[in-house]
Amino acid sequence: TAPELIRNFCIIAHIDHGKSTLADRMLQLTGVVQPRDARAQYLDRMDIERERGITIKSQAVRMPWQLGEEPYALNMIDTPGHVDFTYEVSRSLAACEGAVLLVDAAQGIEAQTLANLYLAMEHDLEIIPVLNKIDLPAAQPEKYAAELAGLVGGEPEDVLRVSGKTGEGVEELLDRIVHRVPAPVGDPDAPARAMIFDSVYDTYRGVVTYVRAVDGDLNPRERIQMMSTKATHELLEIGVISPEAIKTNGLGVGEVGYLITGVKDVRQSKVGDTVTAANNPAEKPLGGYEDPKPMVFSGLYPIDGSDYPTLRDALDKLKLNDAALNYEPETSVALGFGFRVGFLGLLHLEIVRERLEREFDLDLISTAPNVVYDVTMEDGTEVKVTNPSEFPGGRIKDVREPIVKATVLTPSEFVGAVMGLCTDRRGQLDGMDYLSEDRVELRWTLPLAEIVFDFFDALKSRTRGYASLDYEPSGDQAADLVKVDILLQGDQVDAFSAIVHKDAAYEYGVKMTAKLKEIIPRQQFEVPIQAAVGARIIARETVRAIRKDVLAKCYGGDISRKRKLLEKQKEGKKRMKNIGSVEVPKEAFISALSSD
Ligand code: GDP
Ligand code: MG
């Protein structure tokens, strides 16, 4: 297709504002999906996505659309909607010239609406504001059209009103996309350059790479080169998705499609990388490439120690489809053999864990997630800490922790509550704007560690569910952080070490020692449970001693019964972990780590 007849766009929206439903409707109206094949959320292919109603992997579909005499090709590029995947979102946006900014007509603008809009503006996309769900009785199109127009410019009357559910207004929207979104521009005679905005592993075909061609063209059977690594591959197949893969004899300027080279690992086909022709390579890659950077780490351990090899194989397999997943073996005194795994964020962690349990039938325990700390010692050595129990002792000069820029949108009556929460979490207010009389945007700088755990739940409960949150990484800053260790009879229990702000150390120590006291069975001697910062004990509990004599229950000389009891006790011991001389059932650690 000639570039003048191509339109590349994405739909950006706050979660649940109806992006997937609208996408489904567009696929039907353009005849790409026949009504009998339609299933809800056609683009969300992974089971977990469908169940959770979120989009993890972006996809691209080509839709024919006739306007006047001209047959246009509209490429709809789906973007993941969650903050964990901001980098993927930004690559998908870079593949487009326009964005449909979709807002629920009964809800109005939310935090992700803004965050995505700002990203789209950074990529100079043409923004088409659209109100969705106008079929809802609670819809307030007049009010929110004014809000949207105020945000993106233009008149409230120009804000399109649609219903992805009934289809009302969707044809007009497709027409508007043709009118308003600029056609792609590129140099057809230059060496080929195409940007990878997604790559997925398929069991049968190997890695399927989604690309947006910018200059030149890519043709089947030629050799291509990945510009970040210089690795070359034979192009086995190239084509477009509409809605299944359709082979073509190449992709030219502005086209969006897929390519297959036979590689088996998505890390050989990295999101953001530039594909060029091996025999006539471009000089400069397209901009914006970054290696995925894990932000949150957690230890993953099989509950049954004999599952360790299965866990290792499962991680190896998942990695084929998840370039951001990284891990290395780790041993814990309390939990045995496992892995320290790096994730893009908490949702990413949950998804990986769920896939491991579901697709590989594993029972796992994960340690409390932590961020990465940069520690500088007084002698100048630098240590990256991804596991709190490895936080260095000795003379520390400073500790840096990752921070984020967060946007909170809230009805004005909850401004005080939001301020309180963010201040408690060591936040710094950067600015505040009234979007309308009763909606406020608050911008904060917050330590990532303070928001990755329960921040979102706390925000929701303090604002009765009305506030929304979005954030993006923003470098790091020095902070007054200490490591709290938990000791059983003087021996450190590695899985419970945590890095916390100095002011929160005491609270953490008291909470953990109390919790462990409940869980650790009595031994034949007294067991002190202590929390310590360095050599200083900050909290203490004691498990009192008992004398447990299993044979006391036996009277008379029933030898075989005695033997059975002793045997049973031995069985029980196998599941025990020794921390120094204290025996603790593995289950105790597991329950201590799982609650809250
Ligand atoms: P996404 O998270 O933005 O992809 O949102 P979904 O497309 O999954 O929609 C979220 C919810 O809103 C689902 O329950 C949809 O059925 C519903 N929904 C989506 N579009 C409309 C609409 O136009 N009208 C109504 N009444 N409901 C809608
Ligand atoms: Mg969706």
Coordinates of C-alpha atoms and ligand atoms in Angstrom, one line a residue:
T1 CA 0.0 0.0 0.0
A2 CA 1.2 3.5 -0.8
P3 CA 2.0 5.5 2.3
E4 CA -0.7 8.1 1.4
L5 CA -3.3 5.4 2.0
I6 CA -1.9 4.2 5.3
R7 CA -3.0 5.4 8.8
N8 CA -1.2 4.0 11.9
F9 CA -3.0 4.7 15.1
C10 CA -3.5 3.4 18.6
I11 CA -6.2 3.7 21.2
I12 CA -5.2 5.0 24.6
A13 CA -7.4 5.0 27.6
H14 CA -7.6 4.5 31.3
I15 CA -8.3 0.8 32.3
D16 CA -11.9 -0.2 31.8
H17 CA -12.8 2.8 29.7
G18 CA -13.6 0.4 26.8
K19 CA -10.5 0.2 24.6
S20 CA -10.8 -3.6 23.9
T21 CA -14.5 -3.4 23.2
L22 CA -14.0 -0.5 20.8
A23 CA -11.2 -2.4 19.1
D24 CA -13.5 -5.4 18.7
R25 CA -16.2 -3.2 17.2
M26 CA -13.7 -1.7 14.7
L27 CA -12.6 -5.2 13.6
Q28 CA -16.2 -6.1 12.9
L29 CA -17.1 -2.9 11.1
T30 CA -14.2 -3.2 8.8
G31 CA -15.0 -6.8 8.0
V32 CA -11.7 -8.2 9.4
V33 CA -13.5 -10.3 11.9
Q34 CA -16.8 -12.0 10.8
P35 CA -19.6 -11.7 13.4
R36 CA -19.5 -15.5 13.8
D37 CA -15.8 -15.5 14.7
A38 CA -16.2 -12.6 17.1
R39 CA -15.3 -13.3 20.7
A40 CA -14.9 -10.6 23.2
Q41 CA -11.5 -8.9 23.3
Y42 CA -10.2 -10.3 20.2
L43 CA -6.8 -8.7 20.6
D44 CA -6.1 -9.9 24.1
R45 CA -4.8 -13.3 23.2
M46 CA -3.2 -14.6 26.3
D47 CA -5.5 -16.3 28.8
I48 CA -4.4 -14.2 31.7
E49 CA -5.0 -11.1 29.7
R50 CA -8.5 -12.2 29.0
E51 CA -9.3 -13.1 32.6
R52 CA -7.8 -10.0 34.1
G53 CA -9.1 -7.8 31.4
I54 CA -5.7 -6.2 30.8
T55 CA -3.5 -6.1 27.8
I56 CA 0.0 -7.3 28.3
K57 CA 1.4 -7.8 24.9
S58 CA 0.7 -5.3 22.2
Q59 CA -0.6 -6.5 18.9
A60 CA -1.2 -4.8 15.6
V61 CA -4.1 -5.4 13.2
R62 CA -4.6 -4.1 9.7
M63 CA -8.1 -3.1 8.7
P64 CA -9.3 -2.0 5.3
W65 CA -11.5 1.1 5.3
Q66 CA -13.1 2.8 2.2
L67 CA -13.5 6.5 2.3
G68 CA -14.8 8.1 -0.9
E69 CA -13.0 6.2 -3.8
E70 CA -10.0 5.4 -1.8
P71 CA -9.2 2.1 -0.1
Y72 CA -7.3 2.9 3.0
A73 CA -5.3 0.6 5.2
L74 CA -5.7 1.4 8.9
N75 CA -3.2 -0.2 11.3
M76 CA -4.5 -0.4 14.8
I77 CA -1.6 -0.9 17.2
D78 CA -2.7 -2.1 20.7
T79 CA -0.7 -0.8 23.7
P80 CA -0.3 -2.4 27.1
G81 CA -2.2 -0.2 29.6
H82 CA -0.2 -0.7 32.7
V83 CA 2.6 1.3 34.2
D84 CA 4.9 -1.7 34.5
F85 CA 5.0 -1.7 30.7
T86 CA 5.6 2.0 30.0
Y87 CA 8.6 1.3 27.8
E88 CA 6.5 -1.1 25.6
V89 CA 3.7 1.6 25.5
S90 CA 6.2 4.1 24.3
R91 CA 7.5 1.8 21.5
S92 CA 4.0 1.2 20.4
L93 CA 3.2 4.9 20.3
A94 CA 6.4 5.5 18.3
A95 CA 5.0 3.2 15.6
C96 CA 1.9 5.4 15.2
E97 CA 1.1 8.9 13.8
G98 CA -2.2 9.3 15.7
A99 CA -3.9 8.3 18.9
V100 CA -7.6 7.9 19.8
L101 CA -7.9 9.2 23.3
L102 CA -10.8 7.3 24.7
V103 CA -12.6 8.4 27.9
D104 CA -15.6 6.8 29.6
A105 CA -18.5 9.3 29.3
A106 CA -19.7 8.3 32.8
Q107 CA -16.2 8.6 34.5
G108 CA -14.3 11.4 32.9
I109 CA -10.5 11.7 32.7
E110 CA -8.5 9.4 34.9
A111 CA -4.8 9.2 35.8
Q112 CA -3.9 6.8 33.0
T113 CA -5.8 9.0 30.5
L114 CA -3.3 11.7 31.4
A115 CA -0.2 9.6 31.6
N116 CA -0.9 8.1 28.2
L117 CA -1.9 11.4 26.7
Y118 CA 1.4 13.0 27.9
L119 CA 3.4 10.1 26.3
A120 CA 1.4 10.4 23.1
M121 CA 2.2 14.1 23.0
E122 CA 5.9 13.4 23.5
H123 CA 5.7 11.3 20.4
D124 CA 4.0 14.2 18.5
L125 CA 0.9 12.1 17.8
E126 CA -2.3 13.6 16.4
I127 CA -4.8 13.2 19.3
I128 CA -8.4 12.4 18.5
P129 CA -10.5 12.9 21.7
V130 CA -13.4 10.5 22.0
L131 CA -16.1 9.9 24.6
N132 CA -17.1 6.2 24.9
K133 CA -20.1 4.4 26.5
I134 CA -22.6 7.1 25.6
D135 CA -25.3 4.4 25.7
L136 CA -24.9 4.4 29.5
P137 CA -27.7 6.1 31.4
A138 CA -25.1 7.6 33.7
A139 CA -23.1 9.2 30.8
Q140 CA -22.5 12.9 31.1
P141 CA -21.2 13.7 27.6
E142 CA -21.6 17.5 27.8
K143 CA -19.6 17.7 31.0
Y144 CA -16.8 15.4 29.9
A145 CA -16.6 16.8 26.4
A146 CA -15.8 20.1 27.9
E147 CA -13.2 18.5 30.2
L148 CA -11.6 16.7 27.3
A149 CA -11.6 19.7 25.0
G150 CA -10.0 21.7 27.8
L151 CA -7.3 19.1 28.0
V152 CA -6.3 18.6 24.4
G153 CA -7.6 21.8 22.9
G154 CA -10.4 22.4 20.4
E155 CA -14.2 22.7 20.9
P156 CA -16.4 20.4 23.0
E157 CA -18.6 19.8 19.9
D158 CA -15.6 18.3 18.1
V159 CA -15.2 15.6 20.7
L160 CA -16.7 12.4 19.1
R161 CA -19.2 10.4 21.1
V162 CA -19.3 6.7 20.5
S163 CA -20.4 3.4 22.1
G164 CA -18.1 0.5 21.6
K165 CA -21.0 -1.7 22.8
T166 CA -23.7 -0.6 20.4
G167 CA -21.4 0.5 17.6
E168 CA -22.9 4.0 17.5
G169 CA -20.4 6.6 16.2
V170 CA -17.7 4.1 15.4
E171 CA -17.9 4.5 11.6
E172 CA -17.6 8.3 12.0
L173 CA -14.5 7.6 14.2
L174 CA -12.9 5.5 11.5
D175 CA -13.6 8.3 8.9
R176 CA -12.1 10.8 11.3
I177 CA -8.9 8.7 11.7
V178 CA -8.4 8.8 7.9
H179 CA -9.0 12.6 7.9
R180 CA -7.0 13.6 10.9
V181 CA -4.1 11.1 11.4
P182 CA -1.2 12.1 9.1
A183 CA 0.0 9.5 6.5
P184 CA 3.4 8.0 7.4
V185 CA 6.5 9.5 5.8
G186 CA 9.7 7.8 5.0
D187 CA 12.3 7.5 2.3
P188 CA 11.5 4.5 0.0
D189 CA 15.0 4.6 -1.6
A190 CA 17.0 4.7 1.7
P191 CA 18.4 1.5 3.3
A192 CA 15.7 -0.4 5.1
R193 CA 14.8 0.6 8.6
A194 CA 12.0 -0.9 10.7
M195 CA 11.3 -0.6 14.4
I196 CA 10.4 -3.6 16.5
F197 CA 7.5 -2.7 18.8
D198 CA 6.7 -6.2 20.0
S199 CA 8.0 -9.7 19.8
V200 CA 6.2 -12.8 21.0
Y201 CA 7.3 -16.4 21.2
D202 CA 5.1 -18.9 19.4
T203 CA 5.6 -22.6 20.1
Y204 CA 5.2 -23.5 16.4
R205 CA 6.8 -20.6 14.6
G206 CA 9.4 -19.4 17.0
V207 CA 9.6 -15.7 17.6
V208 CA 7.1 -13.5 15.8
T209 CA 8.4 -9.9 15.6
Y210 CA 6.1 -7.0 15.1
V211 CA 7.6 -4.1 13.1
R212 CA 6.8 -0.7 11.8
A213 CA 8.7 -0.1 8.5
V214 CA 10.1 3.5 8.4
D215 CA 12.4 3.7 5.4
G216 CA 13.2 1.4 2.4
D217 CA 11.6 -2.0 2.3
L218 CA 12.1 -5.5 3.7
N219 CA 11.5 -8.5 1.5
P220 CA 11.0 -12.2 2.1
R221 CA 14.2 -14.4 2.0
E222 CA 16.6 -11.6 2.4
R223 CA 19.1 -11.4 5.3
I224 CA 18.2 -8.9 7.9
Q225 CA 20.3 -7.4 10.7
M226 CA 19.3 -6.4 14.3
M227 CA 21.1 -3.1 14.7
S228 CA 21.7 -3.3 18.5
T229 CA 23.6 -6.6 18.3
K230 CA 24.6 -6.7 14.6
A231 CA 23.2 -10.3 14.6
T232 CA 21.9 -11.3 11.2
H233 CA 19.0 -13.7 10.4
E234 CA 17.3 -15.0 7.3
L235 CA 13.8 -13.5 6.8
L236 CA 11.7 -16.6 6.5
E237 CA 8.4 -14.9 6.3
I238 CA 7.0 -11.4 6.3
G239 CA 3.4 -10.2 6.3
V240 CA 0.5 -8.4 8.0
I241 CA -2.0 -9.4 10.7
S242 CA -5.6 -9.1 9.6
P243 CA -6.6 -10.6 12.0
E244 CA -4.5 -13.7 11.5
A245 CA -1.0 -13.7 9.8
I246 CA -1.2 -13.1 6.1
K247 CA 2.1 -13.5 4.1
T248 CA 3.0 -10.6 1.8
N249 CA 5.9 -10.0 -0.5
G250 CA 7.4 -7.3 1.7
L251 CA 6.8 -4.3 3.9
G252 CA 7.4 -0.8 2.6
V253 CA 7.4 2.7 4.0
G254 CA 4.9 3.2 6.8
E255 CA 3.6 -0.3 6.8
V256 CA 3.0 -2.4 9.9
G257 CA 3.4 -6.1 10.1
Y258 CA 5.3 -9.1 11.3
L259 CA 8.4 -11.0 10.4
I260 CA 9.7 -14.5 11.3
T261 CA 13.3 -15.5 11.3
G262 CA 13.3 -18.8 13.1
V263 CA 15.0 -17.4 16.3
K264 CA 13.6 -19.0 19.5
D265 CA 14.3 -16.4 22.1
V266 CA 12.6 -12.9 22.2
R267 CA 15.8 -11.4 23.4
Q268 CA 17.2 -11.8 19.9
S269 CA 14.4 -9.6 18.7
K270 CA 14.3 -6.8 21.2
V271 CA 11.5 -4.3 21.5
G272 CA 12.8 -0.9 20.4
D273 CA 15.6 -2.3 18.2
T274 CA 15.9 -1.4 14.5
V275 CA 15.8 -4.0 11.8
T276 CA 17.8 -3.3 8.6
A277 CA 18.9 -5.2 5.5
A278 CA 22.2 -7.1 6.1
N279 CA 23.6 -6.5 2.6
N280 CA 22.7 -2.8 2.6
P281 CA 22.5 -1.8 6.3
A282 CA 21.3 1.7 7.4
E283 CA 23.9 3.8 9.1
K284 CA 21.9 4.9 12.1
P285 CA 19.3 3.0 14.1
L286 CA 15.9 4.6 14.8
G287 CA 16.0 6.3 18.2
G288 CA 14.6 5.3 21.5
Y289 CA 16.0 1.8 22.1
E290 CA 16.5 0.8 25.8
D291 CA 17.2 -2.5 27.5
P292 CA 14.4 -3.6 29.7
K293 CA 15.4 -2.7 33.3
P294 CA 14.0 -4.7 36.2
M295 CA 12.7 -2.5 38.9
V296 CA 11.4 -4.9 41.5
F297 CA 13.1 -8.1 42.8
S298 CA 11.7 -11.1 44.7
G299 CA 13.0 -14.5 45.7
L300 CA 10.9 -17.3 44.1
Y301 CA 11.1 -20.7 45.8
P302 CA 9.3 -24.0 45.2
I303 CA 7.2 -25.0 48.2
D304 CA 8.3 -28.6 47.5
G305 CA 12.1 -28.5 47.2
S306 CA 12.1 -31.3 44.6
D307 CA 10.4 -29.0 42.2
Y308 CA 13.5 -26.8 41.9
P309 CA 14.5 -28.3 38.4
T310 CA 11.0 -27.8 37.2
L311 CA 11.1 -24.2 38.3
R312 CA 14.4 -23.7 36.5
D313 CA 13.1 -25.1 33.2
A314 CA 9.9 -23.1 33.6
L315 CA 11.8 -19.9 33.9
D316 CA 13.9 -20.7 30.9
K317 CA 10.8 -21.3 28.9
L318 CA 9.0 -18.1 30.0
K319 CA 12.1 -16.1 29.2
L320 CA 11.7 -17.0 25.5
N321 CA 8.6 -14.9 25.6
D322 CA 9.5 -12.2 28.1
A323 CA 12.6 -10.2 27.4
A324 CA 12.2 -8.3 30.7
L325 CA 12.4 -11.4 32.8
N326 CA 15.7 -12.1 34.4
Y327 CA 16.8 -14.4 37.2
E328 CA 19.7 -16.1 38.9
P329 CA 19.9 -19.0 41.4
E330 CA 19.7 -18.1 45.0
T331 CA 19.8 -20.2 48.2
S332 CA 18.1 -19.2 51.4
V333 CA 18.6 -20.8 54.8
A334 CA 14.9 -20.6 55.4
L335 CA 13.5 -21.5 52.0
G336 CA 16.2 -23.7 50.4
F337 CA 17.0 -23.5 46.6
G338 CA 15.3 -20.9 44.5
F339 CA 15.8 -17.9 42.3
R340 CA 16.1 -14.2 42.7
V341 CA 14.0 -12.8 39.9
G342 CA 13.8 -9.2 38.5
F343 CA 10.6 -7.8 37.3
L344 CA 9.4 -4.5 35.6
G345 CA 6.9 -4.0 38.5
L346 CA 4.5 -5.8 40.7
L347 CA 1.9 -6.6 38.1
H348 CA 4.7 -8.2 36.0
L349 CA 5.7 -10.2 39.1
E350 CA 2.1 -11.4 39.7
I351 CA 1.7 -12.4 36.0
V352 CA 5.0 -14.4 36.0
R353 CA 4.2 -16.1 39.2
E354 CA 0.7 -17.0 38.0
R355 CA 2.0 -18.3 34.7
L356 CA 4.6 -20.4 36.5
E357 CA 1.9 -21.9 38.8
R358 CA -0.7 -22.4 36.1
E359 CA 1.3 -23.4 33.1
F360 CA 3.9 -25.5 34.9
D361 CA 1.9 -26.7 37.8
L362 CA 4.2 -25.3 40.5
D363 CA 3.5 -24.2 44.0
L364 CA 5.7 -21.2 44.8
I365 CA 6.5 -18.9 47.6
S366 CA 7.8 -15.4 46.9
T367 CA 9.7 -13.2 49.4
A368 CA 8.5 -9.7 49.9
P369 CA 9.4 -7.7 46.8
N370 CA 12.1 -5.1 47.0
V371 CA 13.6 -2.4 44.7
V372 CA 17.2 -2.1 43.7
Y373 CA 19.5 -0.1 46.0
D374 CA 22.8 1.5 45.0
V375 CA 25.2 1.5 48.0
T376 CA 28.4 3.5 48.0
M377 CA 30.9 2.5 50.7
E378 CA 33.2 5.0 52.3
D379 CA 36.2 3.5 50.5
G380 CA 34.4 4.2 47.2
T381 CA 33.3 0.7 46.3
E382 CA 29.8 0.5 44.9
V383 CA 27.3 -2.3 45.5
K384 CA 24.0 -3.0 43.8
V385 CA 21.7 -4.7 46.2
T386 CA 18.9 -6.8 44.8
N387 CA 18.5 -8.9 47.9
P388 CA 18.1 -7.2 51.3
S389 CA 20.0 -9.9 53.1
E390 CA 23.0 -9.0 50.9
F391 CA 23.0 -5.3 52.0
P392 CA 26.6 -4.7 53.0
G393 CA 27.7 -4.1 56.6
G394 CA 30.6 -1.7 57.4
R395 CA 31.1 1.9 56.6
I396 CA 28.5 3.1 54.2
K397 CA 28.7 6.5 52.6
D398 CA 25.3 6.6 51.0
V399 CA 22.4 4.6 49.8
R400 CA 20.4 5.5 46.7
E401 CA 16.9 4.3 45.9
P402 CA 14.8 4.5 42.8
I403 CA 12.1 7.2 42.7
V404 CA 9.1 7.8 40.5
K405 CA 7.0 10.7 39.2
A406 CA 3.5 9.9 40.2
T407 CA 0.2 11.5 39.0
V408 CA -2.8 11.2 41.2
L409 CA -6.2 12.3 40.0
T410 CA -8.9 12.7 42.7
P411 CA -12.2 14.4 43.4
S412 CA -11.3 17.6 45.3
E413 CA -12.9 16.5 48.6
F414 CA -10.1 13.8 48.9
V415 CA -7.1 16.1 48.3
G416 CA -6.3 16.1 52.1
A417 CA -6.5 12.3 52.3
V418 CA -4.1 12.0 49.3
M419 CA -1.7 14.5 50.7
G420 CA -1.6 12.6 54.0
L421 CA -1.0 9.3 52.3
C422 CA 1.8 10.6 50.0
T423 CA 3.5 12.5 52.8
D424 CA 3.4 9.3 55.0
R425 CA 5.1 7.6 52.1
R426 CA 8.0 10.1 52.0
G427 CA 6.5 11.9 49.0
Q428 CA 7.2 15.4 47.8
L429 CA 4.5 17.4 46.1
D430 CA 5.7 18.8 42.8
G431 CA 2.5 20.5 41.7
M432 CA -1.3 20.6 41.7
D433 CA -3.9 21.6 39.1
Y434 CA -7.7 21.8 39.0
L435 CA -8.8 20.0 35.8
S436 CA -12.3 21.2 36.6
E437 CA -14.1 22.5 39.7
D438 CA -14.2 19.1 41.4
R439 CA -11.2 17.2 39.9
V440 CA -7.7 17.7 40.9
E441 CA -4.4 16.5 39.5
L442 CA -1.6 16.1 42.0
R443 CA 2.0 15.4 41.0
W444 CA 4.4 13.8 43.4
T445 CA 7.9 12.5 43.6
L446 CA 7.8 9.3 45.6
P447 CA 10.3 6.5 46.4
L448 CA 9.4 3.4 44.3
A449 CA 9.8 1.2 47.4
E450 CA 6.9 3.2 49.0
I451 CA 4.4 2.6 46.2
V452 CA 5.1 -0.9 44.9
F453 CA 3.5 -2.7 47.8
D454 CA 0.1 -1.6 49.1
F455 CA 0.1 2.1 48.0
F456 CA -2.7 1.6 45.4
D457 CA -5.0 -0.1 47.8
A458 CA -4.3 2.5 50.5
L459 CA -5.1 5.2 47.9
K460 CA -8.3 3.6 46.9
S461 CA -9.5 3.1 50.4
R462 CA -8.8 6.6 51.5
T463 CA -10.6 8.0 48.5
R464 CA -13.5 5.5 48.4
G465 CA -12.2 4.2 45.1
Y466 CA -12.3 7.5 43.3
A467 CA -8.6 8.4 42.9
S468 CA -6.5 7.0 40.1
L469 CA -2.8 6.7 39.9
D470 CA -0.1 6.5 37.3
Y471 CA 3.7 6.7 37.7
E472 CA 6.9 6.5 35.7
P473 CA 10.5 5.9 36.8
S474 CA 12.5 9.0 37.4
G475 CA 16.0 8.0 38.4
D476 CA 17.1 7.7 42.0
Q477 CA 17.9 9.7 45.1
A478 CA 19.9 9.3 48.4
A479 CA 17.8 8.3 51.4
D480 CA 18.3 7.3 55.0
L481 CA 17.9 3.6 54.7
V482 CA 18.9 0.8 57.0
K483 CA 18.7 -3.0 56.9
V484 CA 16.6 -4.7 59.6
D485 CA 17.6 -8.3 60.2
I486 CA 15.5 -10.9 62.0
L487 CA 17.4 -13.3 64.3
L488 CA 16.3 -16.6 65.8
Q489 CA 18.5 -17.3 68.8
G490 CA 21.1 -15.0 67.3
D491 CA 21.1 -16.5 63.8
Q492 CA 19.9 -14.4 60.9
V493 CA 16.8 -15.6 59.0
D494 CA 17.7 -14.3 55.5
A495 CA 14.2 -14.3 54.0
F496 CA 13.0 -11.7 56.5
S497 CA 15.7 -9.1 56.2
A498 CA 14.3 -5.8 54.8
I499 CA 15.7 -2.5 53.8
V500 CA 13.5 0.3 55.2
H501 CA 13.7 4.0 56.0
K502 CA 15.4 4.6 59.4
D503 CA 12.1 5.9 60.9
A504 CA 10.3 2.8 59.9
A505 CA 12.8 0.3 61.2
Y506 CA 11.3 -0.1 64.7
E507 CA 7.8 -0.7 63.4
Y508 CA 9.0 -3.3 61.0
G509 CA 11.0 -5.0 63.7
V510 CA 8.1 -5.1 66.1
K511 CA 5.7 -6.4 63.5
M512 CA 8.0 -9.2 62.2
T513 CA 9.1 -10.5 65.6
A514 CA 5.4 -10.6 66.8
K515 CA 4.4 -12.4 63.7
L516 CA 7.2 -15.0 64.0
K517 CA 6.4 -15.6 67.6
E518 CA 2.9 -16.8 66.6
I519 CA 4.3 -19.1 64.0
I520 CA 7.4 -20.7 65.4
P521 CA 6.7 -23.9 67.4
R522 CA 8.0 -24.2 70.8
Q523 CA 11.4 -26.0 71.2
Q524 CA 13.0 -27.7 74.1
F525 CA 14.7 -24.5 75.0
E526 CA 13.8 -20.9 75.0
V527 CA 14.1 -19.1 71.6
P528 CA 14.6 -15.4 71.4
I529 CA 13.3 -13.7 68.3
Q530 CA 15.1 -10.4 67.7
A531 CA 15.1 -7.6 65.2
A532 CA 18.4 -5.8 64.7
V533 CA 19.9 -2.9 62.8
G534 CA 23.6 -3.8 62.6
A535 CA 24.5 -4.9 66.1
R536 CA 21.7 -3.0 67.8
I537 CA 18.6 -4.9 68.9
I538 CA 15.5 -2.9 68.3
A539 CA 12.7 -5.4 69.1
R540 CA 12.5 -8.8 70.9
E541 CA 10.0 -11.6 71.5
T542 CA 10.5 -15.0 73.1
V543 CA 9.1 -18.4 72.3
R544 CA 8.9 -20.3 75.6
A545 CA 10.4 -23.8 76.0
I546 CA 8.4 -27.0 76.3
R547 CA 9.5 -30.5 76.9
K548 CA 7.9 -32.6 74.2
D549 CA 8.1 -36.3 74.8
V550 CA 6.2 -38.3 72.2
L551 CA 6.8 -41.5 74.0
A552 CA 4.9 -40.3 77.1
K553 CA 1.7 -41.1 75.4
C554 CA 2.6 -44.8 75.3
Y555 CA 2.0 -46.9 78.3
G556 CA 2.9 -50.5 78.6
G557 CA 5.5 -52.2 76.4
D558 CA 4.0 -51.8 73.0
I559 CA 7.3 -51.7 71.1
S560 CA 5.8 -51.5 67.6
R561 CA 3.7 -48.6 68.5
K562 CA 6.7 -46.8 70.0
R563 CA 8.6 -47.4 66.8
K564 CA 5.8 -46.0 64.7
L565 CA 5.7 -42.8 66.8
L566 CA 9.4 -42.3 66.5
E567 CA 9.2 -42.9 62.8
K568 CA 6.5 -40.3 62.5
Q569 CA 8.6 -37.8 64.4
K570 CA 11.5 -38.4 62.0
E571 CA 9.2 -37.8 59.0
G572 CA 8.2 -34.5 60.5
K573 CA 11.8 -33.6 61.0
K574 CA 12.5 -33.8 57.3
R575 CA 10.3 -30.8 56.7
M576 CA 12.1 -28.8 59.3
K577 CA 14.7 -26.2 58.6
N578 CA 17.4 -25.6 61.0
I579 CA 18.2 -22.0 61.8
G580 CA 21.2 -22.5 64.1
S581 CA 19.9 -25.0 66.6
V582 CA 16.2 -23.9 66.1
E583 CA 14.0 -26.2 64.1
V584 CA 11.3 -24.5 62.1
P585 CA 8.9 -26.1 59.8
K586 CA 9.1 -24.7 56.3
E587 CA 5.4 -24.1 56.4
A588 CA 6.0 -21.5 59.2
F589 CA 8.2 -19.4 56.9
I590 CA 5.7 -19.8 54.1
S591 CA 2.8 -18.6 56.2
A592 CA 4.9 -15.7 57.6
L593 CA 5.8 -14.6 54.1
S594 CA 2.3 -15.0 52.6
S595 CA 0.2 -13.1 55.1
D596 CA -0.1 -9.4 54.2
Ligands
GDP1 P1 -10.4 -1.7 28.5 O1 -9.9 -2.0 29.9 O2 -10.2 -0.3 28.2 O3 -9.9 -2.6 27.4 O4 -12.0 -1.9 28.6 P2 -13.0 -3.0 28.1 O5 -13.2 -2.9 26.6 O6 -12.5 -4.3 28.6 O7 -14.3 -2.6 28.8 C1 -14.5 -2.5 30.2 C2 -15.9 -2.7 30.6 O8 -16.8 -1.7 30.0 C3 -16.5 -4.0 30.0 O9 -17.4 -4.5 31.0 C4 -17.3 -3.6 28.8 O10 -18.3 -4.5 28.5 C5 -17.8 -2.2 29.2 N1 -17.9 -1.4 28.0 C6 -17.0 -1.1 27.0 N2 -17.5 -0.3 26.1 C7 -18.8 0.0 26.5 C8 -19.8 0.9 25.9 O11 -19.7 1.5 24.9 N3 -21.0 0.9 26.6 C9 -21.2 0.2 27.7 N4 -22.4 0.3 28.3 N5 -20.3 -0.6 28.3 C10 -19.1 -0.7 27.7
MG2 MG -8.5 -4.1 27.4

